Amino acid sequence: DVEEGYLPTLTLPAGFQVRAGKLFSPFGRLNQQHPHVWDFVDAPLAARLVAAEKLSGPGADVTWPAPPPWFAALHLAYQATAPEPGDPERPPGAPHLQQYFSLGEATTLGVGLSAAVRDDGAGARRDLADASVHLRVRPPSTRASVTLQGELYGRRLRGEPGGTDGGGYAQLFWRPGPYLGCGVRYDDAPAVPEAGAG
Protein backbone atom coordinates (compact mmCIF):
# COMPACT_ATOMS: atom_id res chain seq x y z
CA ASP A 1 0.00 0.00 0.00
CA VAL A 2 1.17 3.55 -0.69
CA GLU A 3 1.90 5.34 2.59
CA GLU A 4 1.63 8.86 1.16
CA GLY A 5 1.02 10.31 -2.26
CA TYR A 6 -0.15 13.90 -2.60
CA LEU A 7 0.16 17.09 -4.63
CA PRO A 8 1.11 20.36 -2.86
CA THR A 9 0.44 23.91 -3.99
CA LEU A 10 3.44 26.23 -4.29
CA THR A 11 2.25 29.84 -4.52
CA LEU A 12 -0.97 30.65 -2.69
CA PRO A 13 -1.64 34.08 -1.13
CA ALA A 14 -0.61 34.81 2.49
CA GLY A 15 1.71 31.80 2.55
CA PHE A 16 -1.10 29.24 2.55
CA GLN A 17 -0.32 25.74 1.27
CA VAL A 18 -2.70 22.90 0.39
CA ARG A 19 -1.75 19.24 0.10
CA ALA A 20 -4.29 16.87 -1.46
CA GLY A 21 -4.10 13.10 -1.86
CA LYS A 22 -3.32 10.30 0.57
CA LEU A 23 -1.38 11.66 3.54
CA PHE A 24 -0.53 11.16 7.18
CA SER A 25 -2.87 13.24 9.32
CA PRO A 26 -1.25 16.33 10.87
CA PHE A 27 -1.72 14.85 14.34
CA GLY A 28 0.99 14.89 16.97
CA ARG A 29 4.65 14.48 16.05
CA LEU A 30 5.30 10.78 15.48
CA ASN A 31 2.16 10.22 13.38
CA GLN A 32 3.45 12.63 10.71
CA GLN A 33 6.82 10.89 10.31
CA HIS A 34 7.77 7.92 8.16
CA PRO A 35 9.29 5.06 10.22
CA HIS A 36 12.74 5.44 8.67
CA VAL A 37 13.22 8.83 10.40
CA TRP A 38 12.22 7.58 13.88
CA ASP A 39 14.94 7.43 16.52
CA PHE A 40 13.80 3.91 17.46
CA VAL A 41 12.85 0.99 15.20
CA ASP A 42 9.30 0.85 16.57
CA ALA A 43 6.61 3.28 17.65
CA PRO A 44 5.72 3.70 21.34
CA LEU A 45 2.86 1.53 22.58
CA ALA A 46 0.93 4.68 23.51
CA ALA A 47 0.73 5.62 19.81
CA ARG A 48 -1.75 2.74 19.34
CA LEU A 49 -4.31 4.85 21.16
CA VAL A 50 -4.52 6.83 17.92
CA ALA A 51 -4.52 3.99 15.36
CA ALA A 52 -3.08 0.51 14.86
CA GLU A 53 -0.48 1.94 12.47
CA LYS A 54 -1.01 5.53 11.33
CA LEU A 55 -3.83 8.03 11.36
CA SER A 56 -3.97 8.66 7.63
CA GLY A 57 -6.20 8.56 4.58
CA PRO A 58 -7.30 10.42 1.47
CA GLY A 59 -8.14 14.08 1.90
CA ALA A 60 -6.62 17.54 2.05
CA ASP A 61 -4.46 19.48 4.52
CA VAL A 62 -4.48 23.29 4.56
CA THR A 63 -1.49 24.97 6.27
CA TRP A 64 -1.25 28.60 7.33
CA PRO A 65 2.03 30.07 8.64
CA ALA A 66 0.82 32.13 11.62
CA PRO A 67 2.26 35.64 12.13
CA PRO A 68 4.13 35.40 15.52
CA PRO A 69 7.86 36.22 15.41
CA TRP A 70 8.67 32.56 16.13
CA PHE A 71 7.83 29.72 13.70
CA ALA A 72 4.17 28.72 13.98
CA ALA A 73 2.02 26.76 11.54
CA LEU A 74 -1.67 25.95 11.80
CA HIS A 75 -2.95 22.87 9.94
CA LEU A 76 -6.52 21.84 9.23
CA ALA A 77 -7.00 18.46 7.58
CA TYR A 78 -10.19 17.01 6.15
CA GLN A 79 -9.68 13.27 5.64
CA ALA A 80 -11.41 9.91 5.47
CA THR A 81 -9.57 7.99 8.20
CA ALA A 82 -11.81 4.90 8.59
CA PRO A 83 -9.67 1.75 9.01
CA GLU A 84 -11.46 -0.26 6.31
CA PRO A 85 -12.62 0.97 2.89
CA GLY A 86 -16.07 -0.61 3.37
CA ASP A 87 -16.84 1.33 6.55
CA PRO A 88 -19.05 4.43 6.46
CA GLU A 89 -16.72 7.38 6.05
CA ARG A 90 -17.53 10.74 7.57
CA PRO A 91 -14.39 12.78 6.83
CA PRO A 92 -13.48 14.68 10.02
CA GLY A 93 -11.48 17.83 10.60
CA ALA A 94 -8.11 17.52 12.32
CA PRO A 95 -6.61 20.82 13.60
CA HIS A 96 -2.90 20.90 14.51
CA LEU A 97 -0.81 23.82 15.82
CA GLN A 98 2.99 23.42 15.66
CA GLN A 99 5.40 26.01 17.09
CA TYR A 100 9.20 26.15 17.25
CA PHE A 101 11.26 28.43 19.47
CA SER A 102 14.99 29.14 19.24
CA LEU A 103 16.53 28.93 22.72
CA GLY A 104 20.01 29.77 21.55
CA GLU A 105 22.43 28.98 18.76
CA ALA A 106 22.33 25.24 19.47
CA THR A 107 18.89 24.61 21.02
CA THR A 108 15.41 24.42 19.51
CA LEU A 109 12.12 23.74 21.30
CA GLY A 110 9.05 22.47 19.44
CA VAL A 111 5.57 22.38 20.98
CA GLY A 112 2.45 21.01 19.29
CA LEU A 113 -1.26 20.60 20.02
CA SER A 114 -3.60 18.41 17.96
CA ALA A 115 -7.13 17.03 17.86
CA ALA A 116 -8.85 14.57 15.52
CA VAL A 117 -11.90 12.36 15.06
CA ARG A 118 -11.54 8.88 13.55
CA ASP A 119 -14.46 6.83 12.25
CA ASP A 120 -14.01 3.21 13.38
CA GLY A 121 -16.97 1.96 11.34
CA ALA A 122 -20.36 0.52 12.35
CA GLY A 123 -21.31 3.75 14.13
CA ALA A 124 -18.20 3.76 16.35
CA ARG A 125 -15.65 6.54 16.48
CA ARG A 126 -12.81 7.88 18.59
CA ASP A 127 -12.14 11.46 19.67
CA LEU A 128 -8.39 12.09 19.95
CA ALA A 129 -6.15 14.75 21.50
CA ASP A 130 -2.36 15.14 21.55
CA ALA A 131 0.24 17.41 23.13
CA SER A 132 3.85 17.03 21.99
CA VAL A 133 7.22 18.51 22.93
CA HIS A 134 10.56 18.19 21.13
CA LEU A 135 13.80 19.68 22.49
CA ARG A 136 16.99 19.33 20.45
CA VAL A 137 20.51 20.48 21.28
CA ARG A 138 22.88 20.43 18.32
CA PRO A 139 25.96 22.70 18.34
CA PRO A 140 26.65 24.14 14.87
CA SER A 141 30.28 23.01 14.99
CA THR A 142 29.42 19.29 15.17
CA ARG A 143 26.94 16.73 13.82
CA ALA A 144 26.30 15.37 17.31
CA SER A 145 22.92 16.04 18.93
CA VAL A 146 20.79 15.25 21.98
CA THR A 147 16.99 15.08 21.63
CA LEU A 148 14.31 14.93 24.30
CA GLN A 149 10.87 14.13 22.90
CA GLY A 150 7.50 13.22 24.34
CA GLU A 151 3.78 13.08 23.62
CA LEU A 152 0.62 12.79 25.70
CA TYR A 153 -2.43 11.17 24.09
CA GLY A 154 -6.07 11.29 25.10
CA ARG A 155 -8.79 9.10 23.59
CA ARG A 156 -12.55 8.83 24.04
CA LEU A 157 -14.30 5.90 22.36
CA ARG A 158 -17.92 6.29 21.28
CA GLY A 159 -20.19 3.41 20.28
CA GLU A 160 -17.63 0.78 21.35
CA PRO A 161 -16.18 -0.53 24.65
CA GLY A 162 -13.31 1.32 26.26
CA GLY A 163 -14.60 4.70 27.43
CA THR A 164 -11.95 7.38 27.99
CA ASP A 165 -8.26 6.68 28.45
CA GLY A 166 -4.86 8.11 27.70
CA GLY A 167 -1.16 7.51 27.71
CA GLY A 168 2.13 8.87 26.54
CA TYR A 169 5.84 8.38 26.08
CA ALA A 170 9.10 10.22 26.70
CA GLN A 171 12.41 9.46 25.06
CA LEU A 172 15.98 10.72 25.23
CA PHE A 173 18.26 10.08 22.26
CA TRP A 174 21.94 10.89 21.75
CA ARG A 175 23.68 10.89 18.38
CA PRO A 176 27.50 11.24 18.50
CA GLY A 177 27.50 11.49 14.70
CA PRO A 178 25.25 11.09 11.65
CA TYR A 179 25.13 7.27 11.63
CA LEU A 180 24.98 5.97 15.21
CA GLY A 181 22.87 6.75 18.23
CA CYS A 182 21.52 5.37 21.47
CA GLY A 183 18.61 6.27 23.66
CA VAL A 184 16.05 5.33 26.28
CA ARG A 185 12.27 5.52 26.16
CA TYR A 186 9.53 5.39 28.79
CA ASP A 187 6.09 4.28 27.56
CA ASP A 188 2.74 4.44 29.37
CA ALA A 189 -0.25 2.87 27.64
CA PRO A 190 -3.48 1.35 28.99
CA ALA A 191 -3.77 -2.43 28.87
CA VAL A 192 -7.00 -2.47 26.84
CA PRO A 193 -7.70 -4.14 23.48
CA GLU A 194 -7.16 -1.95 20.45
CA ALA A 195 -10.58 -0.77 19.29
CA GLY A 196 -11.43 -0.53 15.64
CA ALA A 197 -8.07 -1.82 14.42
CA GLY A 198 -8.17 -2.66 10.75
CSV table of C-alpha atoms in Angstrom, one decimal:
chain,number,residue,atom,x,y,z
A,1,ASP,CA,0.0,0.0,0.0
A,2,VAL,CA,1.2,3.5,-0.7
A,3,GLU,CA,1.9,5.3,2.6
A,4,GLU,CA,1.6,8.9,1.2
A,5,GLY,CA,1.0,10.3,-2.3
A,6,TYR,CA,-0.1,13.9,-2.6
A,7,LEU,CA,0.2,17.1,-4.6
A,8,PRO,CA,1.1,20.4,-2.9
A,9,THR,CA,0.4,23.9,-4.0
A,10,LEU,CA,3.4,26.2,-4.3
A,11,THR,CA,2.3,29.8,-4.5
A,12,LEU,CA,-1.0,30.7,-2.7
A,13,PRO,CA,-1.6,34.1,-1.1
A,14,ALA,CA,-0.6,34.8,2.5
A,15,GLY,CA,1.7,31.8,2.6
A,16,PHE,CA,-1.1,29.2,2.5
A,17,GLN,CA,-0.3,25.7,1.3
A,18,VAL,CA,-2.7,22.9,0.4
A,19,ARG,CA,-1.7,19.2,0.1
A,20,ALA,CA,-4.3,16.9,-1.5
A,21,GLY,CA,-4.1,13.1,-1.9
A,22,LYS,CA,-3.3,10.3,0.6
A,23,LEU,CA,-1.4,11.7,3.5
A,24,PHE,CA,-0.5,11.2,7.2
A,25,SER,CA,-2.9,13.2,9.3
A,26,PRO,CA,-1.2,16.3,10.9
A,27,PHE,CA,-1.7,14.9,14.3
A,28,GLY,CA,1.0,14.9,17.0
A,29,ARG,CA,4.6,14.5,16.1
A,30,LEU,CA,5.3,10.8,15.5
A,31,ASN,CA,2.2,10.2,13.4
A,32,GLN,CA,3.4,12.6,10.7
A,33,GLN,CA,6.8,10.9,10.3
A,34,HIS,CA,7.8,7.9,8.2
A,35,PRO,CA,9.3,5.1,10.2
A,36,HIS,CA,12.7,5.4,8.7
A,37,VAL,CA,13.2,8.8,10.4
A,38,TRP,CA,12.2,7.6,13.9
A,39,ASP,CA,14.9,7.4,16.5
A,40,PHE,CA,13.8,3.9,17.5
A,41,VAL,CA,12.8,1.0,15.2
A,42,ASP,CA,9.3,0.8,16.6
A,43,ALA,CA,6.6,3.3,17.7
A,44,PRO,CA,5.7,3.7,21.3
A,45,LEU,CA,2.9,1.5,22.6
A,46,ALA,CA,0.9,4.7,23.5
A,47,ALA,CA,0.7,5.6,19.8
A,48,ARG,CA,-1.8,2.7,19.3
A,49,LEU,CA,-4.3,4.9,21.2
A,50,VAL,CA,-4.5,6.8,17.9
A,51,ALA,CA,-4.5,4.0,15.4
A,52,ALA,CA,-3.1,0.5,14.9
A,53,GLU,CA,-0.5,1.9,12.5
A,54,LYS,CA,-1.0,5.5,11.3
A,55,LEU,CA,-3.8,8.0,11.4
A,56,SER,CA,-4.0,8.7,7.6
A,57,GLY,CA,-6.2,8.6,4.6
A,58,PRO,CA,-7.3,10.4,1.5
A,59,GLY,CA,-8.1,14.1,1.9
A,60,ALA,CA,-6.6,17.5,2.1
A,61,ASP,CA,-4.5,19.5,4.5
A,62,VAL,CA,-4.5,23.3,4.6
A,63,THR,CA,-1.5,25.0,6.3
A,64,TRP,CA,-1.2,28.6,7.3
A,65,PRO,CA,2.0,30.1,8.6
A,66,ALA,CA,0.8,32.1,11.6
A,67,PRO,CA,2.3,35.6,12.1
A,68,PRO,CA,4.1,35.4,15.5
A,69,PRO,CA,7.9,36.2,15.4
A,70,TRP,CA,8.7,32.6,16.1
A,71,PHE,CA,7.8,29.7,13.7
A,72,ALA,CA,4.2,28.7,14.0
A,73,ALA,CA,2.0,26.8,11.5
A,74,LEU,CA,-1.7,25.9,11.8
A,75,HIS,CA,-2.9,22.9,9.9
A,76,LEU,CA,-6.5,21.8,9.2
A,77,ALA,CA,-7.0,18.5,7.6
A,78,TYR,CA,-10.2,17.0,6.2
A,79,GLN,CA,-9.7,13.3,5.6
A,80,ALA,CA,-11.4,9.9,5.5
A,81,THR,CA,-9.6,8.0,8.2
A,82,ALA,CA,-11.8,4.9,8.6
A,83,PRO,CA,-9.7,1.8,9.0
A,84,GLU,CA,-11.5,-0.3,6.3
A,85,PRO,CA,-12.6,1.0,2.9
A,86,GLY,CA,-16.1,-0.6,3.4
A,87,ASP,CA,-16.8,1.3,6.6
A,88,PRO,CA,-19.0,4.4,6.5
A,89,GLU,CA,-16.7,7.4,6.0
A,90,ARG,CA,-17.5,10.7,7.6
A,91,PRO,CA,-14.4,12.8,6.8
A,92,PRO,CA,-13.5,14.7,10.0
A,93,GLY,CA,-11.5,17.8,10.6
A,94,ALA,CA,-8.1,17.5,12.3
A,95,PRO,CA,-6.6,20.8,13.6
A,96,HIS,CA,-2.9,20.9,14.5
A,97,LEU,CA,-0.8,23.8,15.8
A,98,GLN,CA,3.0,23.4,15.7
A,99,GLN,CA,5.4,26.0,17.1
A,100,TYR,CA,9.2,26.1,17.3
A,101,PHE,CA,11.3,28.4,19.5
A,102,SER,CA,15.0,29.1,19.2
A,103,LEU,CA,16.5,28.9,22.7
A,104,GLY,CA,20.0,29.8,21.6
A,105,GLU,CA,22.4,29.0,18.8
A,106,ALA,CA,22.3,25.2,19.5
A,107,THR,CA,18.9,24.6,21.0
A,108,THR,CA,15.4,24.4,19.5
A,109,LEU,CA,12.1,23.7,21.3
A,110,GLY,CA,9.1,22.5,19.4
A,111,VAL,CA,5.6,22.4,21.0
A,112,GLY,CA,2.5,21.0,19.3
A,113,LEU,CA,-1.3,20.6,20.0
A,114,SER,CA,-3.6,18.4,18.0
A,115,ALA,CA,-7.1,17.0,17.9
A,116,ALA,CA,-8.8,14.6,15.5
A,117,VAL,CA,-11.9,12.4,15.1
A,118,ARG,CA,-11.5,8.9,13.6
A,119,ASP,CA,-14.5,6.8,12.2
A,120,ASP,CA,-14.0,3.2,13.4
A,121,GLY,CA,-17.0,2.0,11.3
A,122,ALA,CA,-20.4,0.5,12.3
A,123,GLY,CA,-21.3,3.7,14.1
A,124,ALA,CA,-18.2,3.8,16.3
A,125,ARG,CA,-15.7,6.5,16.5
A,126,ARG,CA,-12.8,7.9,18.6
A,127,ASP,CA,-12.1,11.5,19.7
A,128,LEU,CA,-8.4,12.1,20.0
A,129,ALA,CA,-6.1,14.8,21.5
A,130,ASP,CA,-2.4,15.1,21.5
A,131,ALA,CA,0.2,17.4,23.1
A,132,SER,CA,3.8,17.0,22.0
A,133,VAL,CA,7.2,18.5,22.9
A,134,HIS,CA,10.6,18.2,21.1
A,135,LEU,CA,13.8,19.7,22.5
A,136,ARG,CA,17.0,19.3,20.5
A,137,VAL,CA,20.5,20.5,21.3
A,138,ARG,CA,22.9,20.4,18.3
A,139,PRO,CA,26.0,22.7,18.3
A,140,PRO,CA,26.6,24.1,14.9
A,141,SER,CA,30.3,23.0,15.0
A,142,THR,CA,29.4,19.3,15.2
A,143,ARG,CA,26.9,16.7,13.8
A,144,ALA,CA,26.3,15.4,17.3
A,145,SER,CA,22.9,16.0,18.9
A,146,VAL,CA,20.8,15.2,22.0
A,147,THR,CA,17.0,15.1,21.6
A,148,LEU,CA,14.3,14.9,24.3
A,149,GLN,CA,10.9,14.1,22.9
A,150,GLY,CA,7.5,13.2,24.3
A,151,GLU,CA,3.8,13.1,23.6
A,152,LEU,CA,0.6,12.8,25.7
A,153,TYR,CA,-2.4,11.2,24.1
A,154,GLY,CA,-6.1,11.3,25.1
A,155,ARG,CA,-8.8,9.1,23.6
A,156,ARG,CA,-12.6,8.8,24.0
A,157,LEU,CA,-14.3,5.9,22.4
A,158,ARG,CA,-17.9,6.3,21.3
A,159,GLY,CA,-20.2,3.4,20.3
A,160,GLU,CA,-17.6,0.8,21.3
A,161,PRO,CA,-16.2,-0.5,24.6
A,162,GLY,CA,-13.3,1.3,26.3
A,163,GLY,CA,-14.6,4.7,27.4
A,164,THR,CA,-11.9,7.4,28.0
A,165,ASP,CA,-8.3,6.7,28.4
A,166,GLY,CA,-4.9,8.1,27.7
A,167,GLY,CA,-1.2,7.5,27.7
A,168,GLY,CA,2.1,8.9,26.5
A,169,TYR,CA,5.8,8.4,26.1
A,170,ALA,CA,9.1,10.2,26.7
A,171,GLN,CA,12.4,9.5,25.1
A,172,LEU,CA,16.0,10.7,25.2
A,173,PHE,CA,18.3,10.1,22.3
A,174,TRP,CA,21.9,10.9,21.8
A,175,ARG,CA,23.7,10.9,18.4
A,176,PRO,CA,27.5,11.2,18.5
A,177,GLY,CA,27.5,11.5,14.7
A,178,PRO,CA,25.3,11.1,11.6
A,179,TYR,CA,25.1,7.3,11.6
A,180,LEU,CA,25.0,6.0,15.2
A,181,GLY,CA,22.9,6.7,18.2
A,182,CYS,CA,21.5,5.4,21.5
A,183,GLY,CA,18.6,6.3,23.7
A,184,VAL,CA,16.0,5.3,26.3
A,185,ARG,CA,12.3,5.5,26.2
A,186,TYR,CA,9.5,5.4,28.8
A,187,ASP,CA,6.1,4.3,27.6
A,188,ASP,CA,2.7,4.4,29.4
A,189,ALA,CA,-0.3,2.9,27.6
A,190,PRO,CA,-3.5,1.3,29.0
A,191,ALA,CA,-3.8,-2.4,28.9
A,192,VAL,CA,-7.0,-2.5,26.8
A,193,PRO,CA,-7.7,-4.1,23.5
A,194,GLU,CA,-7.2,-1.9,20.5
A,195,ALA,CA,-10.6,-0.8,19.3
A,196,GLY,CA,-11.4,-0.5,15.6
A,197,ALA,CA,-8.1,-1.8,14.4
A,198,GLY,CA,-8.2,-2.7,10.8
